[in-house]
PDB file of C-alpha atoms and ligand atoms in Angstrom:
ATOM      1  CA  MET A   1       0.000   0.000   0.000  1.00  0.00           C
ATOM      2  CA  ALA A   2       1.258   3.481  -0.878  1.00  0.00           C
ATOM      3  CA  LYS A   3      -0.524   6.607   0.261  1.00  0.00           C
ATOM      4  CA  LEU A   4      -1.874   8.557  -2.715  1.00  0.00           C
ATOM      5  CA  HIS A   5      -1.120  12.238  -3.118  1.00  0.00           C
ATOM      6  CA  LEU A   6      -4.043  13.484  -5.130  1.00  0.00           C
ATOM      7  CA  GLY A   7      -4.608  16.497  -7.331  1.00  0.00           C
ATOM      8  CA  VAL A   8      -8.288  16.959  -8.171  1.00  0.00           C
ATOM      9  CA  LEU A   9      -9.543  18.819 -11.245  1.00  0.00           C
ATOM     10  CA  GLY A  10     -13.223  19.709 -11.434  1.00  0.00           C
ATOM     11  CA  SER A  11     -15.705  22.033 -13.067  1.00  0.00           C
ATOM     12  CA  GLY A  12     -18.876  21.753 -11.051  1.00  0.00           C
ATOM     13  CA  SER A  13     -20.446  20.702  -7.798  1.00  0.00           C
ATOM     14  CA  GLY A  14     -17.596  18.504  -6.617  1.00  0.00           C
ATOM     15  CA  SER A  15     -19.731  15.709  -5.184  1.00  0.00           C
ATOM     16  CA  ASN A  16     -17.176  13.171  -6.439  1.00  0.00           C
ATOM     17  CA  MET A  17     -14.361  15.038  -4.723  1.00  0.00           C
ATOM     18  CA  GLN A  18     -16.537  15.023  -1.614  1.00  0.00           C
ATOM     19  CA  SER A  19     -16.850  11.230  -1.795  1.00  0.00           C
ATOM     20  CA  ILE A  20     -13.050  11.007  -1.852  1.00  0.00           C
ATOM     21  CA  VAL A  21     -12.728  13.417   1.088  1.00  0.00           C
ATOM     22  CA  ASP A  22     -15.324  11.383   2.986  1.00  0.00           C
ATOM     23  CA  ALA A  23     -13.481   8.118   2.318  1.00  0.00           C
ATOM     24  CA  ILE A  24     -10.192   9.646   3.505  1.00  0.00           C
ATOM     25  CA  GLU A  25     -11.829  11.056   6.649  1.00  0.00           C
ATOM     26  CA  ALA A  26     -13.534   7.716   7.336  1.00  0.00           C
ATOM     27  CA  GLY A  27     -10.143   5.969   7.103  1.00  0.00           C
ATOM     28  CA  THR A  28     -11.217   3.778   4.182  1.00  0.00           C
ATOM     29  CA  LEU A  29      -8.849   5.387   1.660  1.00  0.00           C
ATOM     30  CA  ASP A  30      -5.154   6.028   2.305  1.00  0.00           C
ATOM     31  CA  ALA A  31      -4.793   9.317   0.455  1.00  0.00           C
ATOM     32  CA  GLU A  32      -4.380  13.045   0.853  1.00  0.00           C
ATOM     33  CA  ILE A  33      -5.796  15.673  -1.494  1.00  0.00           C
ATOM     34  CA  LYS A  34      -2.887  18.033  -2.072  1.00  0.00           C
ATOM     35  CA  VAL A  35      -4.672  20.536  -4.296  1.00  0.00           C
ATOM     36  CA  VAL A  36      -7.999  21.125  -6.031  1.00  0.00           C
ATOM     37  CA  LEU A  37      -8.201  23.073  -9.295  1.00  0.00           C
ATOM     38  CA  ALA A  38     -11.364  24.287 -11.012  1.00  0.00           C
ATOM     39  CA  ASP A  39     -11.787  25.939 -14.399  1.00  0.00           C
ATOM     40  CA  PHE A  40     -14.600  28.189 -13.102  1.00  0.00           C
ATOM     41  CA  PRO A  41     -13.808  30.658 -10.313  1.00  0.00           C
ATOM     42  CA  ASP A  42     -17.219  30.114  -8.687  1.00  0.00           C
ATOM     43  CA  ALA A  43     -17.316  26.314  -9.025  1.00  0.00           C
ATOM     44  CA  LYS A  44     -18.822  24.722  -5.930  1.00  0.00           C
ATOM     45  CA  ILE A  45     -15.960  22.226  -5.815  1.00  0.00           C
ATOM     46  CA  LEU A  46     -13.726  25.101  -4.624  1.00  0.00           C
ATOM     47  CA  ASP A  47     -16.139  25.896  -1.769  1.00  0.00           C
ATOM     48  CA  ARG A  48     -16.098  22.261  -0.733  1.00  0.00           C
ATOM     49  CA  ALA A  49     -12.281  22.221  -0.780  1.00  0.00           C
ATOM     50  CA  ARG A  50     -12.076  25.390   1.340  1.00  0.00           C
ATOM     51  CA  LYS A  51     -14.489  23.876   3.852  1.00  0.00           C
ATOM     52  CA  HIS A  52     -12.027  21.012   4.348  1.00  0.00           C
ATOM     53  CA  ASN A  53      -8.947  23.282   4.336  1.00  0.00           C
ATOM     54  CA  ILE A  54      -7.671  21.740   1.125  1.00  0.00           C
ATOM     55  CA  PRO A  55      -5.496  24.094  -0.959  1.00  0.00           C
ATOM     56  CA  CYS A  56      -7.456  25.081  -4.042  1.00  0.00           C
ATOM     57  CA  GLN A  57      -7.443  27.562  -6.871  1.00  0.00           C
ATOM     58  CA  PHE A  58      -9.074  28.675 -10.087  1.00  0.00           C
ATOM     59  CA  LEU A  59      -7.261  27.476 -13.204  1.00  0.00           C
ATOM     60  CA  ASP A  60      -7.737  30.023 -15.964  1.00  0.00           C
ATOM     61  CA  CYS A  61      -8.315  28.062 -19.185  1.00  0.00           C
ATOM     62  CA  SER A  62      -9.574  30.921 -21.324  1.00  0.00           C
ATOM     63  CA  PRO A  63     -10.216  31.385 -24.177  1.00  0.00           C
ATOM     64  CA  TRP A  64     -11.143  27.718 -24.680  1.00  0.00           C
ATOM     65  CA  LYS A  65     -14.335  26.135 -23.372  1.00  0.00           C
ATOM     66  CA  THR A  66     -13.651  22.424 -23.860  1.00  0.00           C
ATOM     67  CA  LYS A  67      -9.905  21.920 -23.768  1.00  0.00           C
ATOM     68  CA  LEU A  68      -6.869  22.826 -21.759  1.00  0.00           C
ATOM     69  CA  ALA A  69      -4.867  25.411 -23.731  1.00  0.00           C
ATOM     70  CA  ASP A  70      -1.066  24.997 -23.726  1.00  0.00           C
ATOM     71  CA  ALA A  71      -0.380  27.738 -21.176  1.00  0.00           C
ATOM     72  CA  ALA A  72      -3.128  26.493 -18.855  1.00  0.00           C
ATOM     73  CA  GLU A  73      -1.836  22.947 -19.181  1.00  0.00           C
ATOM     74  CA  GLU A  74       1.722  23.966 -18.292  1.00  0.00           C
ATOM     75  CA  ASN A  75       0.448  25.990 -15.359  1.00  0.00           C
ATOM     76  CA  CYS A  76      -1.671  23.059 -14.246  1.00  0.00           C
ATOM     77  CA  ILE A  77       1.266  20.621 -14.376  1.00  0.00           C
ATOM     78  CA  LYS A  78       3.424  23.049 -12.385  1.00  0.00           C
ATOM     79  CA  ILE A  79       0.791  23.534  -9.677  1.00  0.00           C
ATOM     80  CA  LEU A  80       0.249  19.778  -9.392  1.00  0.00           C
ATOM     81  CA  LYS A  81       3.985  18.976  -9.264  1.00  0.00           C
ATOM     82  CA  ASP A  82       4.729  21.796  -6.797  1.00  0.00           C
ATOM     83  CA  ALA A  83       1.973  20.438  -4.548  1.00  0.00           C
ATOM     84  CA  GLY A  84       3.579  16.972  -4.548  1.00  0.00           C
ATOM     85  CA  VAL A  85       0.777  15.285  -6.480  1.00  0.00           C
ATOM     86  CA  ASP A  86       1.398  11.753  -7.786  1.00  0.00           C
ATOM     87  CA  THR A  87      -2.124  10.950  -8.985  1.00  0.00           C
ATOM     88  CA  VAL A  88      -4.496  13.229 -10.881  1.00  0.00           C
ATOM     89  CA  VAL A  89      -8.232  12.808 -10.461  1.00  0.00           C
ATOM     90  CA  LEU A  90     -10.638  14.265 -13.018  1.00  0.00           C
ATOM     91  CA  ALA A  91     -13.780  14.657 -10.924  1.00  0.00           C
ATOM     92  CA  GLY A  92     -16.302  16.209 -13.270  1.00  0.00           C
ATOM     93  CA  PHE A  93     -13.631  18.145 -15.172  1.00  0.00           C
ATOM     94  CA  MET A  94     -15.355  19.024 -18.433  1.00  0.00           C
ATOM     95  CA  ARG A  95     -12.268  19.562 -20.564  1.00  0.00           C
ATOM     96  CA  ILE A  96     -10.119  17.306 -22.688  1.00  0.00           C
ATOM     97  CA  VAL A  97      -6.673  16.943 -21.131  1.00  0.00           C
ATOM     98  CA  LYS A  98      -3.761  16.777 -23.509  1.00  0.00           C
ATOM     99  CA  PRO A  99      -0.650  14.589 -23.869  1.00  0.00           C
ATOM    100  CA  LYS A 100       1.683  16.811 -21.820  1.00  0.00           C
ATOM    101  CA  LEU A 101      -0.355  16.332 -18.663  1.00  0.00           C
ATOM    102  CA  LEU A 102      -0.621  12.603 -19.330  1.00  0.00           C
ATOM    103  CA  GLU A 103       3.151  12.409 -19.900  1.00  0.00           C
ATOM    104  CA  ALA A 104       3.776  14.271 -16.625  1.00  0.00           C
ATOM    105  CA  PHE A 105       1.706  11.645 -14.739  1.00  0.00           C
ATOM    106  CA  PRO A 106       2.012   8.416 -16.768  1.00  0.00           C
ATOM    107  CA  ASN A 107      -0.859   6.024 -16.016  1.00  0.00           C
ATOM    108  CA  ARG A 108      -1.743   8.180 -13.021  1.00  0.00           C
ATOM    109  CA  VAL A 109      -4.609  10.260 -14.414  1.00  0.00           C
ATOM    110  CA  LEU A 110      -8.079   8.908 -13.624  1.00  0.00           C
ATOM    111  CA  ASN A 111     -11.446  10.036 -14.931  1.00  0.00           C
ATOM    112  CA  ILE A 112     -14.991   9.293 -13.873  1.00  0.00           C
ATOM    113  CA  HIS A 113     -17.566   9.067 -16.629  1.00  0.00           C
ATOM    114  CA  PRO A 114     -21.325   8.737 -16.066  1.00  0.00           C
ATOM    115  CA  ALA A 115     -21.907   5.838 -18.489  1.00  0.00           C
ATOM    116  CA  LEU A 116     -20.912   2.238 -19.043  1.00  0.00           C
ATOM    117  CA  LEU A 117     -18.098   2.916 -21.500  1.00  0.00           C
ATOM    118  CA  PRO A 118     -17.537   2.406 -24.366  1.00  0.00           C
ATOM    119  CA  ALA A 119     -21.225   3.413 -24.638  1.00  0.00           C
ATOM    120  CA  PHE A 120     -21.974   7.114 -24.570  1.00  0.00           C
ATOM    121  CA  PRO A 121     -18.666   8.975 -24.301  1.00  0.00           C
ATOM    122  CA  GLY A 122     -18.834  12.770 -24.262  1.00  0.00           C
ATOM    123  CA  VAL A 123     -21.327  14.980 -22.480  1.00  0.00           C
ATOM    124  CA  HIS A 124     -24.735  14.311 -20.883  1.00  0.00           C
ATOM    125  CA  SER A 125     -24.202  10.567 -21.128  1.00  0.00           C
ATOM    126  CA  TRP A 126     -27.178   9.777 -18.899  1.00  0.00           C
ATOM    127  CA  THR A 127     -29.475  11.618 -21.347  1.00  0.00           C
ATOM    128  CA  GLN A 128     -27.870   9.725 -24.221  1.00  0.00           C
ATOM    129  CA  ALA A 129     -28.565   6.408 -22.421  1.00  0.00           C
ATOM    130  CA  LEU A 130     -32.179   7.398 -21.721  1.00  0.00           C
ATOM    131  CA  ASP A 131     -32.797   8.590 -25.292  1.00  0.00           C
ATOM    132  CA  TYR A 132     -31.259   5.398 -26.663  1.00  0.00           C
ATOM    133  CA  GLY A 133     -33.729   3.331 -24.645  1.00  0.00           C
ATOM    134  CA  CYS A 134     -31.148   1.568 -22.475  1.00  0.00           C
ATOM    135  CA  LYS A 135     -32.501  -0.554 -19.626  1.00  0.00           C
ATOM    136  CA  VAL A 136     -29.191  -0.333 -17.776  1.00  0.00           C
ATOM    137  CA  ALA A 137     -26.901   2.675 -17.315  1.00  0.00           C
ATOM    138  CA  GLY A 138     -23.950   3.268 -15.031  1.00  0.00           C
ATOM    139  CA  VAL A 139     -20.562   4.720 -14.315  1.00  0.00           C
ATOM    140  CA  THR A 140     -16.976   4.021 -15.339  1.00  0.00           C
ATOM    141  CA  VAL A 141     -13.710   4.989 -13.658  1.00  0.00           C
ATOM    142  CA  HIS A 142     -10.838   4.651 -16.099  1.00  0.00           C
ATOM    143  CA  PHE A 143      -7.250   5.645 -16.751  1.00  0.00           C
ATOM    144  CA  VAL A 144      -7.077   8.602 -19.109  1.00  0.00           C
ATOM    145  CA  ASP A 145      -5.344   8.119 -22.442  1.00  0.00           C
ATOM    146  CA  ALA A 146      -5.039  10.348 -25.500  1.00  0.00           C
ATOM    147  CA  GLY A 147      -8.630   9.637 -26.613  1.00  0.00           C
ATOM    148  CA  THR A 148     -11.929  10.830 -25.185  1.00  0.00           C
ATOM    149  CA  ASP A 149     -13.282   8.595 -22.402  1.00  0.00           C
ATOM    150  CA  SER A 150     -11.301   5.741 -23.929  1.00  0.00           C
ATOM    151  CA  GLY A 151      -8.623   4.582 -21.463  1.00  0.00           C
ATOM    152  CA  PRO A 152      -8.392   1.229 -19.639  1.00  0.00           C
ATOM    153  CA  ILE A 153     -11.311   0.616 -17.272  1.00  0.00           C
ATOM    154  CA  ILE A 154     -10.662   0.227 -13.531  1.00  0.00           C
ATOM    155  CA  VAL A 155     -14.186   0.052 -12.062  1.00  0.00           C
ATOM    156  CA  GLN A 156     -17.697   0.009 -13.511  1.00  0.00           C
ATOM    157  CA  LYS A 157     -21.053  -0.003 -11.736  1.00  0.00           C
ATOM    158  CA  ALA A 158     -24.463  -0.453 -13.297  1.00  0.00           C
ATOM    159  CA  VAL A 159     -27.835   1.016 -12.333  1.00  0.00           C
ATOM    160  CA  PRO A 160     -31.286   0.210 -13.733  1.00  0.00           C
ATOM    161  CA  VAL A 161     -33.110   2.680 -15.941  1.00  0.00           C
ATOM    162  CA  LEU A 162     -36.634   2.971 -14.533  1.00  0.00           C
ATOM    163  CA  GLU A 163     -39.821   3.535 -16.546  1.00  0.00           C
ATOM    164  CA  ASP A 164     -40.473   6.989 -15.127  1.00  0.00           C
ATOM    165  CA  ASP A 165     -36.849   8.195 -15.219  1.00  0.00           C
ATOM    166  CA  THR A 166     -36.014  11.708 -16.323  1.00  0.00           C
ATOM    167  CA  PRO A 167     -32.418  12.706 -17.132  1.00  0.00           C
ATOM    168  CA  GLU A 168     -32.210  14.168 -13.621  1.00  0.00           C
ATOM    169  CA  THR A 169     -33.450  11.085 -11.744  1.00  0.00           C
ATOM    170  CA  LEU A 170     -31.196   8.794 -13.779  1.00  0.00           C
ATOM    171  CA  HIS A 171     -28.156  11.018 -13.228  1.00  0.00           C
ATOM    172  CA  ALA A 172     -28.904  11.104  -9.490  1.00  0.00           C
ATOM    173  CA  ARG A 173     -29.004   7.275  -9.383  1.00  0.00           C
ATOM    174  CA  ILE A 174     -25.723   7.100 -11.321  1.00  0.00           C
ATOM    175  CA  GLN A 175     -24.110   9.615  -8.972  1.00  0.00           C
ATOM    176  CA  VAL A 176     -24.830   7.397  -5.946  1.00  0.00           C
ATOM    177  CA  GLN A 177     -22.694   4.739  -7.647  1.00  0.00           C
ATOM    178  CA  GLU A 178     -20.053   7.281  -8.726  1.00  0.00           C
ATOM    179  CA  HIS A 179     -19.459   8.098  -5.091  1.00  0.00           C
ATOM    180  CA  ILE A 180     -18.732   4.425  -4.376  1.00  0.00           C
ATOM    181  CA  ALA A 181     -16.786   3.784  -7.585  1.00  0.00           C
ATOM    182  CA  PHE A 182     -14.198   6.561  -7.313  1.00  0.00           C
ATOM    183  CA  PRO A 183     -12.906   5.685  -3.825  1.00  0.00           C
ATOM    184  CA  GLU A 184     -12.938   2.006  -4.889  1.00  0.00           C
ATOM    185  CA  ALA A 185     -10.782   2.733  -7.947  1.00  0.00           C
ATOM    186  CA  LEU A 186      -8.381   4.838  -5.886  1.00  0.00           C
ATOM    187  CA  ASN A 187      -8.078   2.029  -3.356  1.00  0.00           C
ATOM    188  CA  ILE A 188      -7.047  -0.297  -6.180  1.00  0.00           C
ATOM    189  CA  LEU A 189      -4.364   2.218  -7.167  1.00  0.00           C
ATOM    190  CA  ALA A 190      -3.193   2.607  -3.570  1.00  0.00           C
ATOM    191  CA  SER A 191      -2.976  -1.169  -3.159  1.00  0.00           C
ATOM    192  CA  GLY A 192      -0.546  -1.361  -6.092  1.00  0.00           C
ATOM    193  CA  LYS A 193      -2.135  -4.751  -6.834  1.00  0.00           C
ATOM    194  CA  TYR A 194      -3.050  -4.196 -10.460  1.00  0.00           C
ATOM    195  CA  ARG A 195      -1.399  -4.187 -13.844  1.00  0.00           C
ATOM    196  CA  ILE A 196      -2.425  -2.700 -17.151  1.00  0.00           C
ATOM    197  CA  GLU A 197      -2.343  -5.262 -19.952  1.00  0.00           C
ATOM    198  CA  GLY A 198      -3.433  -3.591 -23.166  1.00  0.00           C
ATOM    199  CA  ARG A 199      -6.973  -2.426 -22.519  1.00  0.00           C
ATOM    200  CA  ARG A 200      -7.410  -4.576 -19.423  1.00  0.00           C
ATOM    201  CA  VAL A 201      -6.677  -3.526 -15.884  1.00  0.00           C
ATOM    202  CA  ARG A 202      -5.935  -6.819 -14.116  1.00  0.00           C
ATOM    203  CA  ILE A 203      -6.651  -6.499 -10.411  1.00  0.00           C
ATOM    204  CA  GLY A 204      -5.262  -8.678  -7.648  1.00  0.00           C
TER     205      GLY A 204
HETATM  206  C1  GAR B 301     -20.373  13.532 -12.674  1.00  0.00           C
HETATM  207  O1  GAR B 301     -21.606  12.928 -12.948  1.00  0.00           O
HETATM  208  C2  GAR B 301     -19.289  12.985 -13.573  1.00  0.00           C
HETATM  209  O2  GAR B 301     -19.462  11.641 -13.855  1.00  0.00           O
HETATM  210  C3  GAR B 301     -19.497  13.853 -14.796  1.00  0.00           C
HETATM  211  O3  GAR B 301     -19.726  15.137 -14.280  1.00  0.00           O
HETATM  212  C4  GAR B 301     -20.382  15.021 -13.019  1.00  0.00           C
HETATM  213  C5  GAR B 301     -19.631  15.855 -12.004  1.00  0.00           C
HETATM  214  O4  GAR B 301     -20.300  15.853 -10.788  1.00  0.00           O
HETATM  215  N1  GAR B 301     -18.330  13.827 -15.641  1.00  0.00           N
HETATM  216  C6  GAR B 301     -18.406  13.843 -16.964  1.00  0.00           C
HETATM  217  O5  GAR B 301     -19.455  13.921 -17.580  1.00  0.00           O
HETATM  218  C7  GAR B 301     -17.061  13.779 -17.672  1.00  0.00           C
HETATM  219  N2  GAR B 301     -17.235  13.538 -19.059  1.00  0.00           N
HETATM  220  P1  GAR B 301     -19.582  16.397  -9.471  1.00  0.00           P
HETATM  221  O6  GAR B 301     -18.999  17.772  -9.805  1.00  0.00           O
HETATM  222  O7  GAR B 301     -20.708  16.506  -8.488  1.00  0.00           O
HETATM  223  O8  GAR B 301     -18.528  15.426  -9.059  1.00  0.00           O
END
């Protein structure tokens, strides 16, 4: 077991970061969040970080809306390295990260995606699953590679799609599982008992 030194990147409410904080505080995850970065200055994830005295800051990614521009990426890598981060967690970070960040943390960047990949990559995946008529939806935690939502899968959890689901009720049910899946995936990393073989993450 090796304690994880986490850097968390987010864009929104930060409920996934909260699930990681809760697992650390409950003693079920051997990790420390070294820094939290958000691409919106008023993102709730920053409020949550402040509440737990976790260093946090706004990462200016302008002018882009969906990617990390070169200067922002370099700044991001510097902040993460200076903070002593060894594992980067994308917790609702709605931007594509680029090769430089992945090269700075090889096989140590994790993403959570609200779908059973490879189905429904991209945005609003729960709405995509509902519109498609899926009877099962879910969540995936995976290593990030150069593609979009395409890296080797660490943990997946399924939820049923119910007859009266709206996008909101389905997303809420998926989020309950997200909050279990992310700490679980990080525990696998901390255990060191896994290996990546091609697309497969072999655990144990
Ligand atoms: C989560 O549902 C996460 O799976 C999704 O954003 C939400 C963030 O919630 N991520 C993506 O869609 C990435 N493509 P949170 O800010 O409450 O953790």
